[in-house]
């Protein structure tokens, strides 16, 4: 049986702070609202503490898990401005500046995509940047928490007729990158969202 989750939602413009016990209610509150912030928690107490501390993504306390050396990626839509991409090492140090020009990195040291793109597209683009950096620097391990991207899209398993041409084109690029990466002994692996140092804290 799937464990229950709690979603803390904060809308600064309306000074709304609310905790829901299902994603649908949270999504109705924050979808399309500029500046809205939200995060999922395992307990109501954790959700209350996050809201009480100011609902800042950067204050997330991570599980003290010893992580393998490598490149970690994530994407999310939590700031309400578009899809944001994160790339870090195992210590949580940002790495996007190694593959992107400074003007494409925001004040949070992430890359923001504004426009009609999905979070899954963001995860795929993050994987592409991770692969680009790994090939450039000889890193052998890449980690992410998106099963869709790691187990399917980056392996060429994608519903081509149902998805935007832009997504399919990017998936084809990532497939080529992954093949080159793996031919050199690289591995692309899944890591739980709670342990992902690149985690933006606002995926479902």
PDB file of C-alpha atoms in Angstrom:
ATOM      1  CA  UNK A   1       0.000   0.000   0.000  1.00  0.00           C
ATOM      2  CA  UNK A   2       1.341   3.420  -1.006  1.00  0.00           C
ATOM      3  CA  UNK A   3       2.250   5.608   1.960  1.00  0.00           C
ATOM      4  CA  UNK A   4       0.263   8.805   2.445  1.00  0.00           C
ATOM      5  CA  UNK A   5       1.873  12.101   1.466  1.00  0.00           C
ATOM      6  CA  UNK A   6       1.223  15.653   2.589  1.00  0.00           C
ATOM      7  CA  UNK A   7       1.631  18.660   0.331  1.00  0.00           C
ATOM      8  CA  UNK A   8       2.506  22.069   1.756  1.00  0.00           C
ATOM      9  CA  UNK A   9       1.363  24.938  -0.478  1.00  0.00           C
ATOM     10  CA  UNK A  10       2.362  28.588  -0.130  1.00  0.00           C
ATOM     11  CA  UNK A  11       1.101  31.468  -2.292  1.00  0.00           C
ATOM     12  CA  UNK A  12       2.984  34.623  -1.220  1.00  0.00           C
ATOM     13  CA  UNK A  13       0.811  37.038  -3.247  1.00  0.00           C
ATOM     14  CA  UNK A  14      -2.298  35.929  -1.320  1.00  0.00           C
ATOM     15  CA  UNK A  15      -0.528  34.960   1.919  1.00  0.00           C
ATOM     16  CA  UNK A  16      -2.095  31.507   1.593  1.00  0.00           C
ATOM     17  CA  UNK A  17      -0.529  28.610   3.486  1.00  0.00           C
ATOM     18  CA  UNK A  18      -2.238  25.262   3.263  1.00  0.00           C
ATOM     19  CA  UNK A  19      -1.499  21.558   3.704  1.00  0.00           C
ATOM     20  CA  UNK A  20      -3.339  18.959   1.646  1.00  0.00           C
ATOM     21  CA  UNK A  21      -3.195  15.184   1.807  1.00  0.00           C
ATOM     22  CA  UNK A  22      -3.409  14.667  -1.956  1.00  0.00           C
ATOM     23  CA  UNK A  23      -1.652  16.037  -5.025  1.00  0.00           C
ATOM     24  CA  UNK A  24      -4.834  17.074  -6.897  1.00  0.00           C
ATOM     25  CA  UNK A  25      -5.885  19.585  -4.226  1.00  0.00           C
ATOM     26  CA  UNK A  26      -2.387  21.038  -4.070  1.00  0.00           C
ATOM     27  CA  UNK A  27      -2.193  21.311  -7.849  1.00  0.00           C
ATOM     28  CA  UNK A  28      -5.503  23.239  -7.976  1.00  0.00           C
ATOM     29  CA  UNK A  29      -4.090  25.775  -5.519  1.00  0.00           C
ATOM     30  CA  UNK A  30      -0.715  26.405  -7.160  1.00  0.00           C
ATOM     31  CA  UNK A  31      -1.151  25.642 -10.867  1.00  0.00           C
ATOM     32  CA  UNK A  32      -0.402  28.709 -12.950  1.00  0.00           C
ATOM     33  CA  UNK A  33       0.072  30.948  -9.905  1.00  0.00           C
ATOM     34  CA  UNK A  34       3.257  32.982 -10.216  1.00  0.00           C
ATOM     35  CA  UNK A  35       5.561  32.610  -7.235  1.00  0.00           C
ATOM     36  CA  UNK A  36       3.603  29.723  -5.704  1.00  0.00           C
ATOM     37  CA  UNK A  37       5.741  27.230  -3.799  1.00  0.00           C
ATOM     38  CA  UNK A  38       4.948  23.678  -2.753  1.00  0.00           C
ATOM     39  CA  UNK A  39       6.570  20.465  -1.602  1.00  0.00           C
ATOM     40  CA  UNK A  40       5.582  16.936  -0.692  1.00  0.00           C
ATOM     41  CA  UNK A  41       6.326  15.447   2.741  1.00  0.00           C
ATOM     42  CA  UNK A  42       5.891  12.094   4.433  1.00  0.00           C
ATOM     43  CA  UNK A  43       4.321  13.606   7.561  1.00  0.00           C
ATOM     44  CA  UNK A  44       2.041  16.546   8.323  1.00  0.00           C
ATOM     45  CA  UNK A  45       4.527  17.766  10.933  1.00  0.00           C
ATOM     46  CA  UNK A  46       7.281  18.107   8.312  1.00  0.00           C
ATOM     47  CA  UNK A  47       4.881  20.025   6.058  1.00  0.00           C
ATOM     48  CA  UNK A  48       3.959  22.375   8.916  1.00  0.00           C
ATOM     49  CA  UNK A  49       7.625  22.967   9.777  1.00  0.00           C
ATOM     50  CA  UNK A  50       8.458  23.853   6.178  1.00  0.00           C
ATOM     51  CA  UNK A  51       5.604  26.353   5.956  1.00  0.00           C
ATOM     52  CA  UNK A  52       6.528  27.754   9.361  1.00  0.00           C
ATOM     53  CA  UNK A  53      10.157  28.265   8.328  1.00  0.00           C
ATOM     54  CA  UNK A  54       9.138  30.398   5.343  1.00  0.00           C
ATOM     55  CA  UNK A  55       8.527  27.728   2.693  1.00  0.00           C
ATOM     56  CA  UNK A  56      11.969  28.177   1.182  1.00  0.00           C
ATOM     57  CA  UNK A  57      13.163  25.392  -1.123  1.00  0.00           C
ATOM     58  CA  UNK A  58      16.754  25.931  -0.092  1.00  0.00           C
ATOM     59  CA  UNK A  59      16.011  25.044   3.548  1.00  0.00           C
ATOM     60  CA  UNK A  60      15.243  21.415   2.744  1.00  0.00           C
ATOM     61  CA  UNK A  61      16.980  19.087   5.178  1.00  0.00           C
ATOM     62  CA  UNK A  62      18.308  16.097   3.324  1.00  0.00           C
ATOM     63  CA  UNK A  63      18.690  12.564   4.593  1.00  0.00           C
ATOM     64  CA  UNK A  64      22.319  12.051   5.507  1.00  0.00           C
ATOM     65  CA  UNK A  65      23.019   9.370   2.944  1.00  0.00           C
ATOM     66  CA  UNK A  66      26.522   8.766   1.622  1.00  0.00           C
ATOM     67  CA  UNK A  67      26.162   9.380  -2.078  1.00  0.00           C
ATOM     68  CA  UNK A  68      28.285   8.031  -4.879  1.00  0.00           C
ATOM     69  CA  UNK A  69      30.486  10.439  -6.777  1.00  0.00           C
ATOM     70  CA  UNK A  70      28.843  11.579  -9.994  1.00  0.00           C
ATOM     71  CA  UNK A  71      26.491  14.038 -11.665  1.00  0.00           C
ATOM     72  CA  UNK A  72      22.927  14.362 -10.348  1.00  0.00           C
ATOM     73  CA  UNK A  73      20.017  15.964 -12.215  1.00  0.00           C
ATOM     74  CA  UNK A  74      16.417  17.068 -11.568  1.00  0.00           C
ATOM     75  CA  UNK A  75      13.696  19.351 -12.930  1.00  0.00           C
ATOM     76  CA  UNK A  76      10.630  20.962 -11.380  1.00  0.00           C
ATOM     77  CA  UNK A  77       7.971  23.646 -11.755  1.00  0.00           C
ATOM     78  CA  UNK A  78       7.645  24.759  -8.141  1.00  0.00           C
ATOM     79  CA  UNK A  79       8.476  28.449  -8.434  1.00  0.00           C
ATOM     80  CA  UNK A  80       5.527  28.968 -10.786  1.00  0.00           C
ATOM     81  CA  UNK A  81       7.586  30.622 -13.531  1.00  0.00           C
ATOM     82  CA  UNK A  82       8.349  27.675 -15.818  1.00  0.00           C
ATOM     83  CA  UNK A  83      10.359  24.464 -15.673  1.00  0.00           C
ATOM     84  CA  UNK A  84      13.598  24.726 -13.724  1.00  0.00           C
ATOM     85  CA  UNK A  85      16.587  22.448 -14.221  1.00  0.00           C
ATOM     86  CA  UNK A  86      19.171  21.491 -11.615  1.00  0.00           C
ATOM     87  CA  UNK A  87      22.549  19.802 -12.063  1.00  0.00           C
ATOM     88  CA  UNK A  88      24.854  19.107  -9.091  1.00  0.00           C
ATOM     89  CA  UNK A  89      27.565  16.835  -7.826  1.00  0.00           C
ATOM     90  CA  UNK A  90      27.084  14.447  -4.889  1.00  0.00           C
ATOM     91  CA  UNK A  91      27.685  17.292  -2.421  1.00  0.00           C
ATOM     92  CA  UNK A  92      24.939  19.454  -3.917  1.00  0.00           C
ATOM     93  CA  UNK A  93      27.357  21.849  -5.622  1.00  0.00           C
ATOM     94  CA  UNK A  94      25.792  23.338  -8.767  1.00  0.00           C
ATOM     95  CA  UNK A  95      27.334  22.304 -12.088  1.00  0.00           C
ATOM     96  CA  UNK A  96      25.239  23.982 -14.792  1.00  0.00           C
ATOM     97  CA  UNK A  97      27.844  26.705 -15.301  1.00  0.00           C
ATOM     98  CA  UNK A  98      30.107  24.022 -16.789  1.00  0.00           C
ATOM     99  CA  UNK A  99      27.730  23.376 -19.694  1.00  0.00           C
ATOM    100  CA  UNK A 100      25.720  26.601 -20.013  1.00  0.00           C
ATOM    101  CA  UNK A 101      26.633  30.282 -20.411  1.00  0.00           C
ATOM    102  CA  UNK A 102      26.105  32.476 -17.365  1.00  0.00           C
ATOM    103  CA  UNK A 103      23.140  34.314 -18.913  1.00  0.00           C
ATOM    104  CA  UNK A 104      21.160  31.051 -18.999  1.00  0.00           C
ATOM    105  CA  UNK A 105      21.561  30.435 -15.260  1.00  0.00           C
ATOM    106  CA  UNK A 106      19.187  32.152 -12.826  1.00  0.00           C
ATOM    107  CA  UNK A 107      19.843  33.567  -9.365  1.00  0.00           C
ATOM    108  CA  UNK A 108      19.176  30.131  -7.826  1.00  0.00           C
ATOM    109  CA  UNK A 109      21.986  28.733 -10.041  1.00  0.00           C
ATOM    110  CA  UNK A 110      19.452  26.742 -12.038  1.00  0.00           C
ATOM    111  CA  UNK A 111      18.322  26.927 -15.683  1.00  0.00           C
ATOM    112  CA  UNK A 112      14.764  28.151 -16.231  1.00  0.00           C
ATOM    113  CA  UNK A 113      12.742  27.203 -19.318  1.00  0.00           C
ATOM    114  CA  UNK A 114       9.810  29.528 -19.849  1.00  0.00           C
ATOM    115  CA  UNK A 115       7.124  28.432 -22.303  1.00  0.00           C
ATOM    116  CA  UNK A 116       4.917  25.499 -23.086  1.00  0.00           C
ATOM    117  CA  UNK A 117       7.080  22.622 -21.849  1.00  0.00           C
ATOM    118  CA  UNK A 118       6.382  19.874 -19.326  1.00  0.00           C
ATOM    119  CA  UNK A 119       8.327  18.830 -16.259  1.00  0.00           C
ATOM    120  CA  UNK A 120       9.179  15.574 -18.073  1.00  0.00           C
ATOM    121  CA  UNK A 121      10.745  17.594 -20.889  1.00  0.00           C
ATOM    122  CA  UNK A 122      12.747  19.426 -18.222  1.00  0.00           C
ATOM    123  CA  UNK A 123      13.984  16.127 -16.771  1.00  0.00           C
ATOM    124  CA  UNK A 124      15.015  15.010 -20.252  1.00  0.00           C
ATOM    125  CA  UNK A 125      16.892  18.245 -20.925  1.00  0.00           C
ATOM    126  CA  UNK A 126      18.574  17.966 -17.516  1.00  0.00           C
ATOM    127  CA  UNK A 127      19.683  14.440 -18.452  1.00  0.00           C
ATOM    128  CA  UNK A 128      21.113  15.805 -21.709  1.00  0.00           C
ATOM    129  CA  UNK A 129      23.145  18.426 -19.824  1.00  0.00           C
ATOM    130  CA  UNK A 130      24.323  15.769 -17.356  1.00  0.00           C
ATOM    131  CA  UNK A 131      25.462  13.525 -20.211  1.00  0.00           C
ATOM    132  CA  UNK A 132      27.189  16.430 -21.957  1.00  0.00           C
ATOM    133  CA  UNK A 133      29.129  17.257 -18.788  1.00  0.00           C
ATOM    134  CA  UNK A 134      29.967  13.611 -18.056  1.00  0.00           C
ATOM    135  CA  UNK A 135      31.371  13.140 -21.566  1.00  0.00           C
ATOM    136  CA  UNK A 136      33.320  16.389 -21.295  1.00  0.00           C
ATOM    137  CA  UNK A 137      34.889  15.584 -17.926  1.00  0.00           C
ATOM    138  CA  UNK A 138      35.083  11.794 -18.011  1.00  0.00           C
ATOM    139  CA  UNK A 139      32.567  11.264 -15.194  1.00  0.00           C
ATOM    140  CA  UNK A 140      31.329   7.661 -15.130  1.00  0.00           C
ATOM    141  CA  UNK A 141      28.058   7.909 -13.178  1.00  0.00           C
ATOM    142  CA  UNK A 142      24.911   9.998 -13.658  1.00  0.00           C
ATOM    143  CA  UNK A 143      21.950   9.909 -11.279  1.00  0.00           C
ATOM    144  CA  UNK A 144      18.371  11.153 -11.504  1.00  0.00           C
ATOM    145  CA  UNK A 145      15.016  10.365  -9.911  1.00  0.00           C
ATOM    146  CA  UNK A 146      12.910  10.256 -13.105  1.00  0.00           C
ATOM    147  CA  UNK A 147      12.058   6.660 -13.984  1.00  0.00           C
ATOM    148  CA  UNK A 148      10.485   7.842 -17.249  1.00  0.00           C
ATOM    149  CA  UNK A 149      13.680   9.501 -18.451  1.00  0.00           C
ATOM    150  CA  UNK A 150      16.200   6.964 -17.162  1.00  0.00           C
ATOM    151  CA  UNK A 151      14.355   3.727 -17.935  1.00  0.00           C
ATOM    152  CA  UNK A 152      12.504   4.758 -21.097  1.00  0.00           C
ATOM    153  CA  UNK A 153      13.010   8.030 -22.959  1.00  0.00           C
ATOM    154  CA  UNK A 154      16.825   8.049 -22.785  1.00  0.00           C
ATOM    155  CA  UNK A 155      16.769   4.484 -24.119  1.00  0.00           C
ATOM    156  CA  UNK A 156      14.655   5.435 -27.125  1.00  0.00           C
ATOM    157  CA  UNK A 157      11.420   4.019 -25.700  1.00  0.00           C
ATOM    158  CA  UNK A 158       9.020   6.901 -26.366  1.00  0.00           C
ATOM    159  CA  UNK A 159       5.510   7.323 -27.785  1.00  0.00           C
ATOM    160  CA  UNK A 160       6.564   9.312 -30.830  1.00  0.00           C
ATOM    161  CA  UNK A 161       3.071   9.954 -32.198  1.00  0.00           C
ATOM    162  CA  UNK A 162       1.661  11.160 -28.872  1.00  0.00           C
ATOM    163  CA  UNK A 163       4.370  13.597 -27.797  1.00  0.00           C
ATOM    164  CA  UNK A 164       5.481  16.988 -29.194  1.00  0.00           C
ATOM    165  CA  UNK A 165       8.104  16.818 -31.939  1.00  0.00           C
ATOM    166  CA  UNK A 166      10.413  18.901 -29.721  1.00  0.00           C
ATOM    167  CA  UNK A 167      10.347  16.221 -26.998  1.00  0.00           C
ATOM    168  CA  UNK A 168      10.941  13.381 -29.474  1.00  0.00           C
ATOM    169  CA  UNK A 169      13.857  15.253 -31.058  1.00  0.00           C
ATOM    170  CA  UNK A 170      15.458  15.809 -27.648  1.00  0.00           C
ATOM    171  CA  UNK A 171      14.920  12.149 -26.711  1.00  0.00           C
ATOM    172  CA  UNK A 172      16.764  11.095 -29.882  1.00  0.00           C
ATOM    173  CA  UNK A 173      19.651  13.383 -28.948  1.00  0.00           C
ATOM    174  CA  UNK A 174      19.777  11.995 -25.401  1.00  0.00           C
ATOM    175  CA  UNK A 175      19.718   8.429 -26.741  1.00  0.00           C
ATOM    176  CA  UNK A 176      22.852   9.153 -28.815  1.00  0.00           C
ATOM    177  CA  UNK A 177      24.537  10.833 -25.848  1.00  0.00           C
ATOM    178  CA  UNK A 178      23.702   7.899 -23.591  1.00  0.00           C
ATOM    179  CA  UNK A 179      25.031   5.348 -26.086  1.00  0.00           C
ATOM    180  CA  UNK A 180      28.335   7.221 -26.306  1.00  0.00           C
ATOM    181  CA  UNK A 181      28.464   7.621 -22.512  1.00  0.00           C
ATOM    182  CA  UNK A 182      27.816   3.907 -21.901  1.00  0.00           C
ATOM    183  CA  UNK A 183      30.305   2.859 -24.611  1.00  0.00           C
ATOM    184  CA  UNK A 184      32.940   4.603 -22.502  1.00  0.00           C
ATOM    185  CA  UNK A 185      31.921   2.696 -19.370  1.00  0.00           C
ATOM    186  CA  UNK A 186      29.382   5.179 -18.020  1.00  0.00           C
ATOM    187  CA  UNK A 187      26.242   4.298 -16.053  1.00  0.00           C
ATOM    188  CA  UNK A 188      22.941   6.164 -15.750  1.00  0.00           C
ATOM    189  CA  UNK A 189      21.196   5.236 -12.501  1.00  0.00           C
ATOM    190  CA  UNK A 190      18.083   6.080 -10.498  1.00  0.00           C
ATOM    191  CA  UNK A 191      18.252   7.605  -7.032  1.00  0.00           C
ATOM    192  CA  UNK A 192      15.289   8.337  -4.696  1.00  0.00           C
ATOM    193  CA  UNK A 193      14.130  11.938  -4.857  1.00  0.00           C
ATOM    194  CA  UNK A 194      14.799  12.371  -1.130  1.00  0.00           C
ATOM    195  CA  UNK A 195      18.461  11.421  -1.671  1.00  0.00           C
ATOM    196  CA  UNK A 196      19.007  13.404  -4.867  1.00  0.00           C
ATOM    197  CA  UNK A 197      21.237  16.425  -4.100  1.00  0.00           C
ATOM    198  CA  UNK A 198      19.999  18.086  -7.311  1.00  0.00           C
ATOM    199  CA  UNK A 199      16.396  17.696  -6.146  1.00  0.00           C
ATOM    200  CA  UNK A 200      14.531  20.986  -6.404  1.00  0.00           C
ATOM    201  CA  UNK A 201      12.083  19.894  -3.716  1.00  0.00           C
ATOM    202  CA  UNK A 202       8.956  20.458  -5.732  1.00  0.00           C
ATOM    203  CA  UNK A 203       8.307  17.366  -7.772  1.00  0.00           C
ATOM    204  CA  UNK A 204       5.405  15.073  -6.913  1.00  0.00           C
TER     205      UNK A 204
END
